[in-house]
CSV table of C-alpha atoms in Angstrom, one decimal:
chain,number,residue,atom,x,y,z
A,1,UNK,CA,108.7,168.9,166.5
A,2,UNK,CA,110.7,166.0,165.2
A,3,UNK,CA,113.8,165.4,167.3
A,4,UNK,CA,115.4,162.3,165.5
A,5,UNK,CA,116.5,162.6,161.9
A,6,UNK,CA,118.2,160.3,159.3
A,7,UNK,CA,120.1,162.1,156.5
A,8,UNK,CA,121.9,161.3,153.3
A,9,UNK,CA,124.4,163.4,151.5
A,10,UNK,CA,128.0,163.2,150.1
A,11,UNK,CA,130.7,162.7,152.7
A,12,UNK,CA,132.0,166.2,152.3
A,13,UNK,CA,128.6,167.9,152.8
A,14,UNK,CA,127.5,166.4,156.1
A,15,UNK,CA,128.3,169.6,158.0
A,16,UNK,CA,126.2,171.7,155.5
A,17,UNK,CA,123.3,169.2,155.9
A,18,UNK,CA,123.6,169.6,159.7
A,19,UNK,CA,123.4,173.4,159.4
A,20,UNK,CA,120.3,173.1,157.2
A,21,UNK,CA,118.6,170.8,159.7
A,22,UNK,CA,119.3,173.4,162.4
A,23,UNK,CA,117.0,175.7,160.5
A,24,UNK,CA,114.2,173.2,160.8
A,25,UNK,CA,114.9,171.5,164.1
A,26,UNK,CA,117.4,173.3,166.3
A,27,UNK,CA,117.5,170.5,168.8
A,28,UNK,CA,117.3,167.7,166.3
A,29,UNK,CA,119.8,164.8,166.4
A,30,UNK,CA,121.0,163.6,163.0
A,31,UNK,CA,122.5,160.3,161.9
A,32,UNK,CA,123.6,159.6,158.4
A,33,UNK,CA,122.8,156.7,156.0
A,34,UNK,CA,125.5,155.4,153.6
A,35,UNK,CA,123.4,155.2,150.5
A,36,UNK,CA,119.9,156.0,149.1
A,37,UNK,CA,118.9,152.4,149.6
A,38,UNK,CA,120.3,152.4,153.1
A,39,UNK,CA,118.2,155.4,154.2
A,40,UNK,CA,115.0,153.8,152.9
A,41,UNK,CA,115.9,150.5,154.7
A,42,UNK,CA,116.6,152.3,157.9
A,43,UNK,CA,113.1,153.9,157.9
A,44,UNK,CA,111.6,150.4,157.6
A,45,UNK,CA,113.0,149.7,161.1
A,46,UNK,CA,111.6,152.9,162.6
A,47,UNK,CA,108.1,153.5,163.9
A,48,UNK,CA,106.2,155.4,161.2
A,49,UNK,CA,105.9,159.2,161.9
A,50,UNK,CA,108.6,159.4,164.6
A,51,UNK,CA,111.8,160.1,162.6
A,52,UNK,CA,112.4,162.8,160.0
A,53,UNK,CA,114.4,162.5,156.7
A,54,UNK,CA,116.7,165.2,155.3
A,55,UNK,CA,118.6,164.6,152.0
A,56,UNK,CA,120.5,166.6,149.5
A,57,UNK,CA,123.9,167.8,148.2
A,58,UNK,CA,124.8,164.3,147.1
A,59,UNK,CA,126.9,163.7,144.0
A,60,UNK,CA,126.4,160.0,143.3
A,61,UNK,CA,123.4,157.7,142.8
A,62,UNK,CA,119.8,158.7,142.7
A,63,UNK,CA,119.0,162.4,142.3
A,64,UNK,CA,118.2,164.2,145.6
A,65,UNK,CA,114.7,165.2,144.6
A,66,UNK,CA,113.9,161.6,143.5
A,67,UNK,CA,115.2,160.2,146.7
A,68,UNK,CA,113.2,162.7,148.8
A,69,UNK,CA,110.1,161.9,146.7
A,70,UNK,CA,110.6,158.2,147.3
A,71,UNK,CA,110.9,158.8,151.1
A,72,UNK,CA,107.8,160.9,151.0
A,73,UNK,CA,106.0,158.2,149.0
A,74,UNK,CA,107.0,155.5,151.6
A,75,UNK,CA,105.1,157.5,154.2
A,76,UNK,CA,107.3,156.4,157.1
A,77,UNK,CA,109.2,159.6,157.8
A,78,UNK,CA,107.5,162.3,159.9
A,79,UNK,CA,108.6,164.9,157.4
A,80,UNK,CA,111.0,164.9,154.4
A,81,UNK,CA,113.3,167.9,153.9
A,82,UNK,CA,115.2,168.4,150.6
A,83,UNK,CA,118.4,170.5,150.7
A,84,UNK,CA,119.7,171.9,147.4
A,85,UNK,CA,121.6,174.8,145.8
A,86,UNK,CA,120.1,177.3,143.4
A,87,UNK,CA,116.6,176.4,144.3
A,88,UNK,CA,114.1,177.5,141.7
A,89,UNK,CA,110.3,177.9,141.8
A,90,UNK,CA,110.1,174.9,139.5
A,91,UNK,CA,111.9,172.7,142.0
A,92,UNK,CA,109.7,173.8,144.8
A,93,UNK,CA,106.7,173.1,142.7
A,94,UNK,CA,107.9,169.6,141.9
A,95,UNK,CA,108.8,168.9,145.5
A,96,UNK,CA,105.4,170.0,146.8
A,97,UNK,CA,103.6,167.8,144.2
A,98,UNK,CA,105.8,164.8,145.4
A,99,UNK,CA,104.8,165.4,149.1
A,100,UNK,CA,108.2,166.7,150.2
A,101,UNK,CA,107.7,168.8,153.3
A,102,UNK,CA,110.2,171.5,152.8
A,103,UNK,CA,113.0,172.7,150.4
A,104,UNK,CA,116.0,174.5,151.8
A,105,UNK,CA,118.5,176.5,149.7
A,106,UNK,CA,121.8,175.8,151.4
A,107,UNK,CA,123.2,179.1,150.1
A,108,UNK,CA,120.6,181.0,152.1
A,109,UNK,CA,121.6,179.0,155.2
A,110,UNK,CA,125.2,179.7,154.8
A,111,UNK,CA,124.5,183.4,154.1
A,112,UNK,CA,122.4,183.6,157.3
A,113,UNK,CA,125.2,182.0,159.3
A,114,UNK,CA,127.7,184.4,157.9
A,115,UNK,CA,125.5,187.4,158.6
A,116,UNK,CA,124.8,186.2,162.1
A,117,UNK,CA,128.5,185.7,162.8
A,118,UNK,CA,129.3,189.2,161.4
A,119,UNK,CA,126.6,190.8,163.4
A,120,UNK,CA,127.8,189.1,166.6
A,121,UNK,CA,131.4,190.2,165.9
A,122,UNK,CA,130.3,193.8,165.3
A,123,UNK,CA,128.3,193.9,168.5
A,124,UNK,CA,131.3,192.5,170.5
A,125,UNK,CA,133.6,195.0,168.9
A,126,UNK,CA,131.4,198.1,169.2
A,127,UNK,CA,129.7,197.2,172.4
A,128,UNK,CA,126.2,197.4,170.9
A,129,UNK,CA,123.2,196.0,172.7
A,130,UNK,CA,120.8,193.6,171.0
A,131,UNK,CA,118.3,196.5,170.9
A,132,UNK,CA,120.6,198.5,168.6
A,133,UNK,CA,121.1,195.5,166.4
A,134,UNK,CA,117.4,195.0,166.1
A,135,UNK,CA,117.1,198.5,164.7
A,136,UNK,CA,119.3,197.5,161.7
A,137,UNK,CA,117.0,194.8,160.3
A,138,UNK,CA,116.3,194.6,156.6
A,139,UNK,CA,113.3,196.3,155.2
A,140,UNK,CA,110.2,194.1,154.7
A,141,UNK,CA,109.1,193.3,151.1
A,142,UNK,CA,105.4,193.5,150.4
A,143,UNK,CA,104.4,192.2,146.9
A,144,UNK,CA,101.1,193.0,145.2
A,145,UNK,CA,100.0,190.2,142.8
A,146,UNK,CA,96.9,188.9,141.1
A,147,UNK,CA,95.9,186.3,138.5
A,148,UNK,CA,94.5,188.8,136.0
A,149,UNK,CA,94.9,192.4,135.0
A,150,UNK,CA,92.5,195.3,135.7
A,151,UNK,CA,91.8,194.5,139.4
A,152,UNK,CA,93.7,197.5,140.7
A,153,UNK,CA,97.0,196.1,142.2
A,154,UNK,CA,99.0,198.9,140.6
A,155,UNK,CA,96.7,201.5,142.1
A,156,UNK,CA,97.0,199.9,145.5
A,157,UNK,CA,100.8,199.6,145.2
A,158,UNK,CA,101.2,203.2,144.1
A,159,UNK,CA,98.9,204.7,146.8
A,160,UNK,CA,100.5,202.5,149.4
A,161,UNK,CA,103.9,203.9,148.5
A,162,UNK,CA,102.7,207.5,148.7
A,163,UNK,CA,101.0,206.9,152.0
A,164,UNK,CA,104.0,205.2,153.6
A,165,UNK,CA,106.3,208.0,152.3
A,166,UNK,CA,104.0,210.5,153.9
A,167,UNK,CA,104.2,208.6,157.2
A,168,UNK,CA,108.0,209.2,157.1
A,169,UNK,CA,109.2,205.9,155.6
A,170,UNK,CA,111.9,205.6,152.9
A,171,UNK,CA,109.9,203.5,150.4
A,172,UNK,CA,111.5,201.7,147.5
A,173,UNK,CA,108.8,200.8,145.0
A,174,UNK,CA,109.6,198.4,142.1
A,175,UNK,CA,107.6,197.7,139.0
A,176,UNK,CA,108.1,194.0,138.0
A,177,UNK,CA,105.7,194.1,135.1
A,178,UNK,CA,108.9,194.6,133.3
A,179,UNK,CA,107.5,194.6,129.7
A,180,UNK,CA,104.5,196.8,130.1
A,181,UNK,CA,104.3,198.2,133.6
A,182,UNK,CA,102.5,201.5,134.2
A,183,UNK,CA,103.5,202.2,137.8
A,184,UNK,CA,105.7,205.1,136.8
A,185,UNK,CA,102.7,206.9,135.2
A,186,UNK,CA,100.6,206.4,138.3
A,187,UNK,CA,103.3,208.0,140.4
A,188,UNK,CA,103.8,210.9,137.9
A,189,UNK,CA,107.3,209.7,136.7
A,190,UNK,CA,107.8,210.7,133.1
A,191,UNK,CA,111.2,209.0,132.6
A,192,UNK,CA,113.2,206.4,134.5
A,193,UNK,CA,116.4,204.4,134.1
A,194,UNK,CA,115.7,201.2,132.1
A,195,UNK,CA,115.7,198.2,134.4
A,196,UNK,CA,117.9,196.3,131.9
A,197,UNK,CA,120.8,198.7,132.0
A,198,UNK,CA,121.9,197.5,135.4
A,199,UNK,CA,120.7,193.9,135.2
A,200,UNK,CA,122.1,192.2,132.2
A,201,UNK,CA,124.2,189.2,131.1
A,202,UNK,CA,127.4,190.7,132.5
A,203,UNK,CA,126.0,190.5,136.1
A,204,UNK,CA,124.3,192.7,138.6
A,205,UNK,CA,125.8,196.0,139.5
A,206,UNK,CA,124.5,196.8,143.0
A,207,UNK,CA,125.8,200.4,143.2
A,208,UNK,CA,124.5,201.2,139.8
A,209,UNK,CA,121.2,199.7,140.6
A,210,UNK,CA,120.8,201.6,143.9
A,211,UNK,CA,121.7,204.9,142.1
A,212,UNK,CA,119.2,204.2,139.3
A,213,UNK,CA,116.1,204.9,141.4
A,214,UNK,CA,114.0,207.9,140.4
A,215,UNK,CA,112.3,210.1,143.0
A,216,UNK,CA,108.5,209.6,142.8
A,217,UNK,CA,107.2,211.6,145.7
A,218,UNK,CA,107.9,212.3,149.3
A,219,UNK,CA,110.1,209.5,150.6
A,220,UNK,CA,109.3,207.3,147.5
A,221,UNK,CA,111.9,206.1,145.0
A,222,UNK,CA,111.0,204.0,141.9
A,223,UNK,CA,112.8,201.2,140.1
A,224,UNK,CA,111.7,199.6,136.8
A,225,UNK,CA,110.2,198.6,134.5
A,226,UNK,CA,112.0,198.1,131.1
A,227,UNK,CA,111.6,200.8,128.5
A,228,UNK,CA,111.7,198.2,125.8
A,229,UNK,CA,109.5,195.1,126.3
A,230,UNK,CA,112.0,192.8,124.5
A,231,UNK,CA,114.6,193.4,127.2
A,232,UNK,CA,112.3,192.2,130.0
A,233,UNK,CA,113.3,188.5,129.9
A,234,UNK,CA,117.0,189.4,130.1
A,235,UNK,CA,116.5,191.5,133.2
A,236,UNK,CA,114.5,188.9,135.1
A,237,UNK,CA,117.6,187.0,136.2
A,238,UNK,CA,118.7,189.7,138.7
A,239,UNK,CA,115.4,190.6,140.3
A,240,UNK,CA,116.3,188.8,143.5
A,241,UNK,CA,119.6,190.7,143.8
A,242,UNK,CA,117.8,194.0,143.2
A,243,UNK,CA,115.1,193.3,145.8
A,244,UNK,CA,117.9,192.3,148.3
A,245,UNK,CA,119.7,195.6,147.6
A,246,UNK,CA,116.6,197.6,148.1
A,247,UNK,CA,115.7,195.9,151.3
A,248,UNK,CA,119.2,196.8,152.7
A,249,UNK,CA,118.8,200.5,151.8
A,250,UNK,CA,115.1,201.4,152.5
A,251,UNK,CA,112.5,201.2,155.3
A,252,UNK,CA,110.0,199.4,153.1
A,253,UNK,CA,110.0,197.7,149.7
A,254,UNK,CA,106.7,197.6,147.7
A,255,UNK,CA,106.5,195.5,144.5
A,256,UNK,CA,104.0,195.7,141.7
A,257,UNK,CA,103.8,192.7,139.4
A,258,UNK,CA,102.4,191.6,136.1
A,259,UNK,CA,99.2,189.6,135.8
A,260,UNK,CA,101.1,186.6,134.6
A,261,UNK,CA,103.6,184.8,136.8
A,262,UNK,CA,107.0,185.4,135.1
A,263,UNK,CA,110.3,184.4,136.7
A,264,UNK,CA,110.6,187.9,138.1
A,265,UNK,CA,107.2,187.6,139.8
A,266,UNK,CA,107.9,184.2,141.1
A,267,UNK,CA,111.2,185.4,142.7
A,268,UNK,CA,109.4,188.3,144.3
A,269,UNK,CA,106.6,186.1,145.7
A,270,UNK,CA,109.2,183.8,147.3
A,271,UNK,CA,111.1,186.8,148.9
A,272,UNK,CA,107.9,188.6,150.1
A,273,UNK,CA,107.3,189.0,153.9
A,274,UNK,CA,103.7,189.7,152.8
A,275,UNK,CA,102.2,188.6,149.6
A,276,UNK,CA,99.0,190.6,148.9
A,277,UNK,CA,96.7,188.9,146.4
A,278,UNK,CA,94.3,191.4,144.8
A,279,UNK,CA,91.0,190.3,143.3
A,280,UNK,CA,87.9,191.9,142.1
A,281,UNK,CA,84.2,191.7,143.2
A,282,UNK,CA,82.0,188.8,142.4
A,283,UNK,CA,82.1,185.0,142.0
A,284,UNK,CA,84.2,185.3,138.8
A,285,UNK,CA,87.2,186.3,141.0
A,286,UNK,CA,87.3,182.8,142.6
A,287,UNK,CA,89.0,181.2,139.6
A,288,UNK,CA,92.0,183.4,139.3
A,289,UNK,CA,92.4,184.0,143.0
A,290,UNK,CA,92.5,180.2,143.5
A,291,UNK,CA,95.1,179.7,140.8
A,292,UNK,CA,97.3,182.5,142.1
A,293,UNK,CA,97.1,181.4,145.8
A,294,UNK,CA,97.8,177.8,144.8
A,295,UNK,CA,100.8,178.9,142.8
A,296,UNK,CA,102.1,180.9,145.7
A,297,UNK,CA,101.9,177.9,148.0
A,298,UNK,CA,103.7,175.7,145.5
A,299,UNK,CA,106.4,178.3,145.3
A,300,UNK,CA,106.9,177.9,149.0
A,301,UNK,CA,105.1,181.0,150.3
A,302,UNK,CA,103.9,180.3,153.8
A,303,UNK,CA,100.1,180.7,154.1
A,304,UNK,CA,100.6,183.0,157.1
A,305,UNK,CA,102.5,185.4,154.8
A,306,UNK,CA,99.5,185.8,152.4
A,307,UNK,CA,96.9,188.5,152.6
A,308,UNK,CA,94.0,189.0,150.1
A,309,UNK,CA,92.3,192.2,149.1
A,310,UNK,CA,88.9,192.5,147.5
A,311,UNK,CA,89.4,195.7,145.6
A,312,UNK,CA,86.5,197.9,144.3
A,313,UNK,CA,83.8,196.8,146.6
A,314,UNK,CA,80.8,199.0,147.5
A,315,UNK,CA,81.8,201.5,150.1
A,316,UNK,CA,79.4,200.3,152.7
A,317,UNK,CA,79.5,196.6,151.9
A,318,UNK,CA,79.9,194.1,154.8
A,319,UNK,CA,79.1,190.4,155.1
A,320,UNK,CA,80.6,187.0,154.5
A,321,UNK,CA,83.1,186.6,151.7
A,322,UNK,CA,82.0,184.1,149.1
A,323,UNK,CA,85.4,182.6,148.6
A,324,UNK,CA,86.0,179.0,149.7
A,325,UNK,CA,89.2,179.8,151.6
A,326,UNK,CA,90.1,176.4,152.8
A,327,UNK,CA,90.2,175.0,149.3
A,328,UNK,CA,92.6,177.7,148.1
A,329,UNK,CA,95.4,177.8,150.7
A,330,UNK,CA,94.0,181.0,152.2
A,331,UNK,CA,92.4,179.6,155.3
A,332,UNK,CA,94.9,181.6,157.5
A,333,UNK,CA,95.2,184.6,155.2
A,334,UNK,CA,94.1,188.0,156.4
A,335,UNK,CA,91.4,189.5,154.2
A,336,UNK,CA,90.7,193.2,153.5
A,337,UNK,CA,88.2,195.1,151.4
A,338,UNK,CA,89.1,198.4,149.7
A,339,UNK,CA,86.1,200.4,148.5
A,340,UNK,CA,85.7,201.5,144.9
A,341,UNK,CA,86.9,205.1,144.6
A,342,UNK,CA,85.0,205.9,141.4
A,343,UNK,CA,86.0,207.8,138.3
A,344,UNK,CA,87.9,210.5,140.4
A,345,UNK,CA,90.4,207.9,141.7
A,346,UNK,CA,91.0,206.4,138.3
A,347,UNK,CA,91.4,209.8,136.6
A,348,UNK,CA,93.9,211.1,139.2
A,349,UNK,CA,96.0,208.0,139.1
A,350,UNK,CA,96.0,207.8,135.3
A,351,UNK,CA,97.1,211.5,135.3
A,352,UNK,CA,100.0,210.7,137.7
A,353,UNK,CA,98.5,212.5,140.8
A,354,UNK,CA,98.7,209.8,143.4
A,355,UNK,CA,99.9,212.3,146.0
A,356,UNK,CA,97.1,214.6,145.3
A,357,UNK,CA,94.7,211.7,145.6
A,358,UNK,CA,96.1,211.0,149.1
A,359,UNK,CA,95.6,214.6,150.1
A,360,UNK,CA,91.9,214.5,149.0
A,361,UNK,CA,91.2,211.4,151.1
A,362,UNK,CA,88.0,209.5,150.7
A,363,UNK,CA,86.9,205.9,151.1
A,364,UNK,CA,89.5,204.5,148.7
A,365,UNK,CA,92.4,206.3,150.3
A,366,UNK,CA,91.3,205.3,153.8
A,367,UNK,CA,90.8,201.7,152.6
A,368,UNK,CA,94.4,201.5,151.4
A,369,UNK,CA,95.7,203.0,154.6
A,370,UNK,CA,93.7,200.5,156.6
A,371,UNK,CA,95.3,197.8,154.4
A,372,UNK,CA,98.8,199.0,154.7
A,373,UNK,CA,99.0,199.8,158.4
A,374,UNK,CA,98.1,196.4,159.8
A,375,UNK,CA,100.6,194.7,157.5
A,376,UNK,CA,103.3,197.1,158.7
A,377,UNK,CA,102.3,196.5,162.3
A,378,UNK,CA,102.5,192.7,161.8
A,379,UNK,CA,106.0,193.2,160.4
A,380,UNK,CA,107.1,195.4,163.3
A,381,UNK,CA,107.8,198.5,161.2
A,382,UNK,CA,104.7,200.6,161.7
A,383,UNK,CA,105.9,204.3,161.8
A,384,UNK,CA,105.5,206.1,165.1
A,385,UNK,CA,103.0,208.8,164.1
A,386,UNK,CA,99.3,209.4,164.8
A,387,UNK,CA,98.1,208.8,161.2
A,388,UNK,CA,99.8,205.4,160.9
A,389,UNK,CA,98.6,204.2,164.3
A,390,UNK,CA,95.1,205.4,163.6
A,391,UNK,CA,95.1,203.5,160.3
A,392,UNK,CA,96.2,200.3,162.0
A,393,UNK,CA,93.0,200.3,164.0
A,394,UNK,CA,90.0,198.5,162.6
A,395,UNK,CA,87.2,201.0,162.1
A,396,UNK,CA,84.3,200.5,164.6
A,397,UNK,CA,81.2,198.9,163.3
A,398,UNK,CA,82.8,197.5,160.2
A,399,UNK,CA,83.2,193.8,161.0
A,400,UNK,CA,82.7,190.9,158.7
A,401,UNK,CA,83.2,187.2,159.1
A,402,UNK,CA,86.2,185.0,158.7
A,403,UNK,CA,86.7,181.2,158.6
A,404,UNK,CA,88.1,180.9,162.1
A,405,UNK,CA,87.9,184.0,164.2
A,406,UNK,CA,84.7,185.4,162.8
A,407,UNK,CA,86.4,188.8,162.2
A,408,UNK,CA,87.4,190.3,158.9
A,409,UNK,CA,89.2,193.5,158.1
A,410,UNK,CA,86.9,195.9,156.3
A,411,UNK,CA,88.1,199.3,155.2
């Protein structure tokens, strides 16, 4: 890890830049340059690859992103970190293309500092142990995405919600295909509160949003989509606030997305603790899987947070996946296969009988359970019951091959 850093920012923002650096290098030592030209000159005096650069929050001269890109282009800094406010997916994409190592949203850093201080104060006041505090963590967000429609991500999301609810979790499920989502019909919900009624131009009403959820089965509550497609764009602005609110009030947040990457989908991808990329069977799935995984990486999603699911494979299929993982940003992603459940699965889901499908069981239901449980286990929130623990175990005799450890999860 880089221990020596040179930074540039406005005089009044040096403390904020130091806080941001602490997120990257807790023991890092930071000195400041006086101007954009000064920081580039100082790197010419350093041995290449030994000192890191962190820039941002400046108000004069060259724009921060251009300065960071120039430092990356010089190839003398060990890594280049850009600090900004209101970081968008577009900015992260531009930064990645310019060779910038990392983009940090300073508002997230300040929020984390405030939350940490408040947590410490509460523990001191109430005499809580760290174990009690650990039990109050936010719910993980798992996002199901794909590069095309019809691959079954909505079916996987709906059944995952029903299974997790049956395991005793409080599940918040959100349909971010805001214009034309059909997750409510899969869960048997005939009417719901329009997403746009509590996320509009006047701001985000947290209390109204939390009370707008509709019961969708044992332990499952549904939010979204919009009843009128023309309101979808207006509602997208507040998706991040909604997901934050749901993560504070549930045990698990599951998100279904549209087949195209809207602003809402991009926000969800960036917030996901696990991004599940769903694709179909056959070589044709390489194209859209590659595009979606590449987009996720450009949005700043860590490769270790990505899982991929081949949905609809033959029930007894094993073997080496055809996908060139290393070329797609998926070399460290866990891979799963969920068998095709046939017409019965499709008929039950389309009729809104996801819970009945869970009760019937079968290869598809077991496949979804063997997908969900390992993800929950990785995130430290696997429910303490026999069904969940059993689902977290890889079935015997069903091993495939992976790029590094020669082992692939097969449902």
